[in-house]
mmCIF file of C-alpha atoms in Angstrom:
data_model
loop_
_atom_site.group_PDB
_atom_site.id
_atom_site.type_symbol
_atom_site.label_atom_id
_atom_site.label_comp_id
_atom_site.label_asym_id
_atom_site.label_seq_id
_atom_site.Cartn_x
_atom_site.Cartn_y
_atom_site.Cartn_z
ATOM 1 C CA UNK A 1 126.229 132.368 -54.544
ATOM 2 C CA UNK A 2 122.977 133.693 -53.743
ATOM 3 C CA UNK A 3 120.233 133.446 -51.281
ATOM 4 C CA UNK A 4 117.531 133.654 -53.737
ATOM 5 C CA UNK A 5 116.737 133.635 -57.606
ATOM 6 C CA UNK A 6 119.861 131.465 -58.353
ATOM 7 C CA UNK A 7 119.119 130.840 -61.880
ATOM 8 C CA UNK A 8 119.222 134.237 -61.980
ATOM 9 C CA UNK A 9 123.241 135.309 -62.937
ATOM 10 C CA UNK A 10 124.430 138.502 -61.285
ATOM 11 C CA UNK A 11 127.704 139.827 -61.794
ATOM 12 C CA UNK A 12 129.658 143.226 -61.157
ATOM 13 C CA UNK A 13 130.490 145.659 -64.316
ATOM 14 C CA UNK A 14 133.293 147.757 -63.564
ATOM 15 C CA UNK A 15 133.530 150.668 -66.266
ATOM 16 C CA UNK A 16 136.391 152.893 -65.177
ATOM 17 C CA UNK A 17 138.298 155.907 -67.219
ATOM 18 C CA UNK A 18 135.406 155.000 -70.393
ATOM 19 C CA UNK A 19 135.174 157.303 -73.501
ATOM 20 C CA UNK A 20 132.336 157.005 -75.395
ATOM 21 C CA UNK A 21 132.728 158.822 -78.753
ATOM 22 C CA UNK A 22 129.622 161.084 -79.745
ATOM 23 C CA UNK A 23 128.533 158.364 -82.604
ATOM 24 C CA UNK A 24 128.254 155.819 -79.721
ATOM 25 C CA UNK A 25 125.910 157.911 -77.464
ATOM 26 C CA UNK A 26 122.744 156.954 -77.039
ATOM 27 C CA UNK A 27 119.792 159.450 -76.344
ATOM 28 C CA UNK A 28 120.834 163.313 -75.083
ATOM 29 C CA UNK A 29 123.914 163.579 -73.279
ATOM 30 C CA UNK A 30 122.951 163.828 -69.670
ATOM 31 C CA UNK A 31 120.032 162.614 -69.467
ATOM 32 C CA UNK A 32 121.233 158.980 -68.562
ATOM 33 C CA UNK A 33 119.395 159.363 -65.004
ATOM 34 C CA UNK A 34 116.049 160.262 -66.335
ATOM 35 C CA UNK A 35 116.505 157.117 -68.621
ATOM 36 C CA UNK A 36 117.366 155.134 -65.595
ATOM 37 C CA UNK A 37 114.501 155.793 -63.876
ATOM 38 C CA UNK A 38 112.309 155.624 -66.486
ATOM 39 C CA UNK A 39 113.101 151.954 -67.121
ATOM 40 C CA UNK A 40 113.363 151.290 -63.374
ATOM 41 C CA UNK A 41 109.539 152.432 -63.284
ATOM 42 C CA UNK A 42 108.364 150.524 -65.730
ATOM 43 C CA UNK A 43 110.498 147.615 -64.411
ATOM 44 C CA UNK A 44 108.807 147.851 -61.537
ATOM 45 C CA UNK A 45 105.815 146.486 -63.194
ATOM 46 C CA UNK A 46 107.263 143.377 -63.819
ATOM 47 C CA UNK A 47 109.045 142.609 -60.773
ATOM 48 C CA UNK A 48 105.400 143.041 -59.193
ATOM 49 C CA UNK A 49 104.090 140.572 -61.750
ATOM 50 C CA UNK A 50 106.642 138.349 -60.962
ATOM 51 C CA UNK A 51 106.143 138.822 -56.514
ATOM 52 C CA UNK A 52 102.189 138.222 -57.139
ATOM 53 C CA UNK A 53 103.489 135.053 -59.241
ATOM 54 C CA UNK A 54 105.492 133.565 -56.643
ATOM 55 C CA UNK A 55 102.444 134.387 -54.007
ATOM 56 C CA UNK A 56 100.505 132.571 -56.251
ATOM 57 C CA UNK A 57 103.063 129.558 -56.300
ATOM 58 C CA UNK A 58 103.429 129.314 -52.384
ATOM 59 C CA UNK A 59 99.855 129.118 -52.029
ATOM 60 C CA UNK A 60 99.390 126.335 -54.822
ATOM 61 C CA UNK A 61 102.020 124.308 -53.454
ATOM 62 C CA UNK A 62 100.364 124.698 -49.868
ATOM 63 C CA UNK A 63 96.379 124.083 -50.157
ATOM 64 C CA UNK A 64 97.027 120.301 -51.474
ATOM 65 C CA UNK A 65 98.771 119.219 -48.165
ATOM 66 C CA UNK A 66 96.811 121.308 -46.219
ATOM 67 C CA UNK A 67 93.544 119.224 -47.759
ATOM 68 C CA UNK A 68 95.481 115.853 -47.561
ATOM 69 C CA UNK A 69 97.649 116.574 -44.222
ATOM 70 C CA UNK A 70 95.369 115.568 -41.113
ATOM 71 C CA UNK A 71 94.702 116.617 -37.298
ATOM 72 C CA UNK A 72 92.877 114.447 -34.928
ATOM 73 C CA UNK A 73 90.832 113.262 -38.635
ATOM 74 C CA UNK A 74 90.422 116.617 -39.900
ATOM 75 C CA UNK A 75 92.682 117.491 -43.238
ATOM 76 C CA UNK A 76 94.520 121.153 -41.468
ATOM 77 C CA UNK A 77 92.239 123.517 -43.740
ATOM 78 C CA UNK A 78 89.429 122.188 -41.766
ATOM 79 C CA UNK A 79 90.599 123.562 -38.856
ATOM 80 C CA UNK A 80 89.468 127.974 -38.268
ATOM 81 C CA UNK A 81 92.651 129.074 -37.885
ATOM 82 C CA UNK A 82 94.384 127.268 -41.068
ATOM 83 C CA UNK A 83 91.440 128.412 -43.307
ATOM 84 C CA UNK A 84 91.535 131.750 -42.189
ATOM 85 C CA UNK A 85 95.379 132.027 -42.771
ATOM 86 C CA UNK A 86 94.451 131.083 -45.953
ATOM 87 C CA UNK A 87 91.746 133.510 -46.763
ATOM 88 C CA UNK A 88 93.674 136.443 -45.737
ATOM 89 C CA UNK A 89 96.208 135.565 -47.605
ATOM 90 C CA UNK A 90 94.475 134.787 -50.547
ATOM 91 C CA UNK A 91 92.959 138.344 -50.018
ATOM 92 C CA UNK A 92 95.823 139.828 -50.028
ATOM 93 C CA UNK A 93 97.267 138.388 -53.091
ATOM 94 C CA UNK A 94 94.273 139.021 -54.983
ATOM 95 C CA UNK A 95 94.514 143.217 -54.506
ATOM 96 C CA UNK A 96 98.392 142.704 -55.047
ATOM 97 C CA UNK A 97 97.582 141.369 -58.555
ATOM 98 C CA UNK A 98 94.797 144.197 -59.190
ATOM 99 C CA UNK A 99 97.493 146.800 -58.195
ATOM 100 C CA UNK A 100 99.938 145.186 -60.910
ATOM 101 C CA UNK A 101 96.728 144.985 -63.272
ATOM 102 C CA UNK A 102 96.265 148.601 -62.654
ATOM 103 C CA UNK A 103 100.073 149.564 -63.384
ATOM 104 C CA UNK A 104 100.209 146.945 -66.182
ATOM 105 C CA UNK A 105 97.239 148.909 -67.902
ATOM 106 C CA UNK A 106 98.542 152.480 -67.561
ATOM 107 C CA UNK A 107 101.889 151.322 -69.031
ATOM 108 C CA UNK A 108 100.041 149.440 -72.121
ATOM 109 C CA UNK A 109 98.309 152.890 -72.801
ATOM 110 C CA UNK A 110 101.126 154.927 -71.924
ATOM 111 C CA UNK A 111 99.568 156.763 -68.839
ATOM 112 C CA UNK A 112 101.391 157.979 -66.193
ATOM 113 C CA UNK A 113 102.416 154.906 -63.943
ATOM 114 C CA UNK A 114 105.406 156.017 -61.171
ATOM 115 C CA UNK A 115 103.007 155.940 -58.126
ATOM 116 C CA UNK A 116 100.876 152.971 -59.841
ATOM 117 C CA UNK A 117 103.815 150.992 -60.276
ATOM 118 C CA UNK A 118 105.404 151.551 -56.504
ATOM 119 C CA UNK A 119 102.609 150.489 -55.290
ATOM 120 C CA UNK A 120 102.371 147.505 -57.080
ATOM 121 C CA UNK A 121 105.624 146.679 -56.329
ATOM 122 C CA UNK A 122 106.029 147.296 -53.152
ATOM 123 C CA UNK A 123 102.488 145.946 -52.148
ATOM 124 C CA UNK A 124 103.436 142.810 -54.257
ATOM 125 C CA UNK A 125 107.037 142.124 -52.420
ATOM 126 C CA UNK A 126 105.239 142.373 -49.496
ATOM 127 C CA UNK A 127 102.642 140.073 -50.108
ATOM 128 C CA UNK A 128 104.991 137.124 -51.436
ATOM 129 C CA UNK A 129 107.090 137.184 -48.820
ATOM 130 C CA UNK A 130 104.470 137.262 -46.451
ATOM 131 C CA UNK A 131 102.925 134.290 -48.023
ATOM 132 C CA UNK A 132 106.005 132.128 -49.061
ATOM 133 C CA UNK A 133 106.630 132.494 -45.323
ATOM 134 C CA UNK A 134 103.316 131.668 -43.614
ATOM 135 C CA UNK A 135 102.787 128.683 -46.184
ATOM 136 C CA UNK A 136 106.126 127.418 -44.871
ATOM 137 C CA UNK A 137 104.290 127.613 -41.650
ATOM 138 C CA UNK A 138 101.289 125.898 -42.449
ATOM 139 C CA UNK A 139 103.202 122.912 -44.209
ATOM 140 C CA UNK A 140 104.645 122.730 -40.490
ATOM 141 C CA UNK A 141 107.697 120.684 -40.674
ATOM 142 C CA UNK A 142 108.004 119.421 -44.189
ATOM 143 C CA UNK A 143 107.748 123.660 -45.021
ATOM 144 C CA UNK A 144 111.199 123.775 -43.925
ATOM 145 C CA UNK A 145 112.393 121.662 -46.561
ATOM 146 C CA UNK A 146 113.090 121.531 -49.869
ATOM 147 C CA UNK A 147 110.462 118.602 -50.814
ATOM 148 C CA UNK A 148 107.484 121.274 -51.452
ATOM 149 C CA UNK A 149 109.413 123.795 -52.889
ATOM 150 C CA UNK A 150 108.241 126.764 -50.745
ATOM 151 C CA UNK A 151 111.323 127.509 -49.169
ATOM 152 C CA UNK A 152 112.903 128.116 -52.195
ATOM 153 C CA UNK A 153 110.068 130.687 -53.420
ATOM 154 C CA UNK A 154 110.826 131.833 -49.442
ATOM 155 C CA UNK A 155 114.288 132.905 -50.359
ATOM 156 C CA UNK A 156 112.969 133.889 -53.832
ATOM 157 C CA UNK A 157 110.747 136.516 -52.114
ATOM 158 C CA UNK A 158 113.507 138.345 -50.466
ATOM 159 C CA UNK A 159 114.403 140.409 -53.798
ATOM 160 C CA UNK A 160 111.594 141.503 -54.326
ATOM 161 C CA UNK A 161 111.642 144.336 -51.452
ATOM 162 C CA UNK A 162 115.722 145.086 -52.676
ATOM 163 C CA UNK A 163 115.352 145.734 -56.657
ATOM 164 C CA UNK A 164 114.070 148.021 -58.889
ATOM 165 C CA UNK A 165 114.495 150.420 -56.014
ATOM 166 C CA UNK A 166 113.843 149.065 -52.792
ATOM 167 C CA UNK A 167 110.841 148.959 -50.713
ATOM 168 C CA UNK A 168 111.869 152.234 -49.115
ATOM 169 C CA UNK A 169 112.283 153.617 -52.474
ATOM 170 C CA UNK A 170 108.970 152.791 -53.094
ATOM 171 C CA UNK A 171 107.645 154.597 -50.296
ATOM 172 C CA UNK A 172 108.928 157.654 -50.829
ATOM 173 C CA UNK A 173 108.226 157.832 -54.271
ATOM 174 C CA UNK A 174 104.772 156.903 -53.013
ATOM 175 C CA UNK A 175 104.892 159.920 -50.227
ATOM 176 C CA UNK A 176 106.104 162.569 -52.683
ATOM 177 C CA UNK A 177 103.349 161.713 -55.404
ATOM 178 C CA UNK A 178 100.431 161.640 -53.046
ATOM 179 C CA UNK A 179 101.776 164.652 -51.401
ATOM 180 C CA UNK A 180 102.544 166.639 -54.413
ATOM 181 C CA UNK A 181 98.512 166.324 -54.856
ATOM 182 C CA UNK A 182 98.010 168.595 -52.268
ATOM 183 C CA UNK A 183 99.776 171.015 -52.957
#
């Protein structure tokens, strides 16, 4: 059992004391890293596509209570701070997604994509589980349970700063890109 993405299976794969004849062996014998990474890159696309996604799904199942939930007779988004919760994080999202456009693009054309599609994926993690969490917030109360839906996108969020190389990952792939510019 999992926090998040339970529809999801995951499973261990033990492979111990395997042979793999020569006929079997796919691509150049040691070069199973560079393949690794190479998919994990381009992975990374995706898993951003799927964080800016699940932003986008927090936020949709927020803004209709916060325009039918009222204060004192004001629906919340009426009130400053609610709207500008939700304009930041709308904000947000929206450069998320153009980062994930941008590293989308590059890998449709076949440009170079490594730093693109860190920072689409870390940007993007961050971002829905920023905003899975703060529209928890804003739904107050009913946030914390399951009848919106948001918590589960909440616990959804989680993975997307663990795979496809972690947000720390990310960052130093980031760091060693940028600084090899300099050089």
């Amino acid at each position: 059992d999992k926090l998040g993405i339970r529809a999801s299976s995951t499973c261990p794969v033990l492979l111990d004391d395997v042979r793999v004849p020569a006929s079997a062996v796919l691509g150049e014998v040691g070069a199973g890293y560079r393949y690794a990474i190479e998919i994990l890159n381009e992975g990374r696309v995706g898993i951003g596509a799927q964080m800016v996604g699940l932003a986008q799904g927090a936020l949709d199942r927020t803004l209709p209570y916060l325009h039918e939930r009222r204060q004192f007779g004001t629906p919340l988004i009426e009130f400053q701070a609610v709207a500008h919760e939700v304009a930041d994080l709308t904000a947000e999202l929206h450069a998320a997604r153009l980062l994930v456009y941008d590293a989308a693009r590059r890998q449709e054309t076949g440009t170079p994509l490594v730093k693109e599609a860190a920072m689409a994926k870390l940007i993007a993690s961050r971002v829905a589980e920023k905003t899975a969490s703060k529209c928890i917030e804003l739904l107050g109360g009913v946030g914390f349970t399951k009848e919106y839906g948001v918590e589960k996108l909440y616990r959804d969020a989680k993975i997307g700063a663990i795979y496809e190389g972690t947000s720390n990952i990310q960052l130093n792939t980031i760091a060693k890109l940028v600084s090899a510019q300099y050089k």
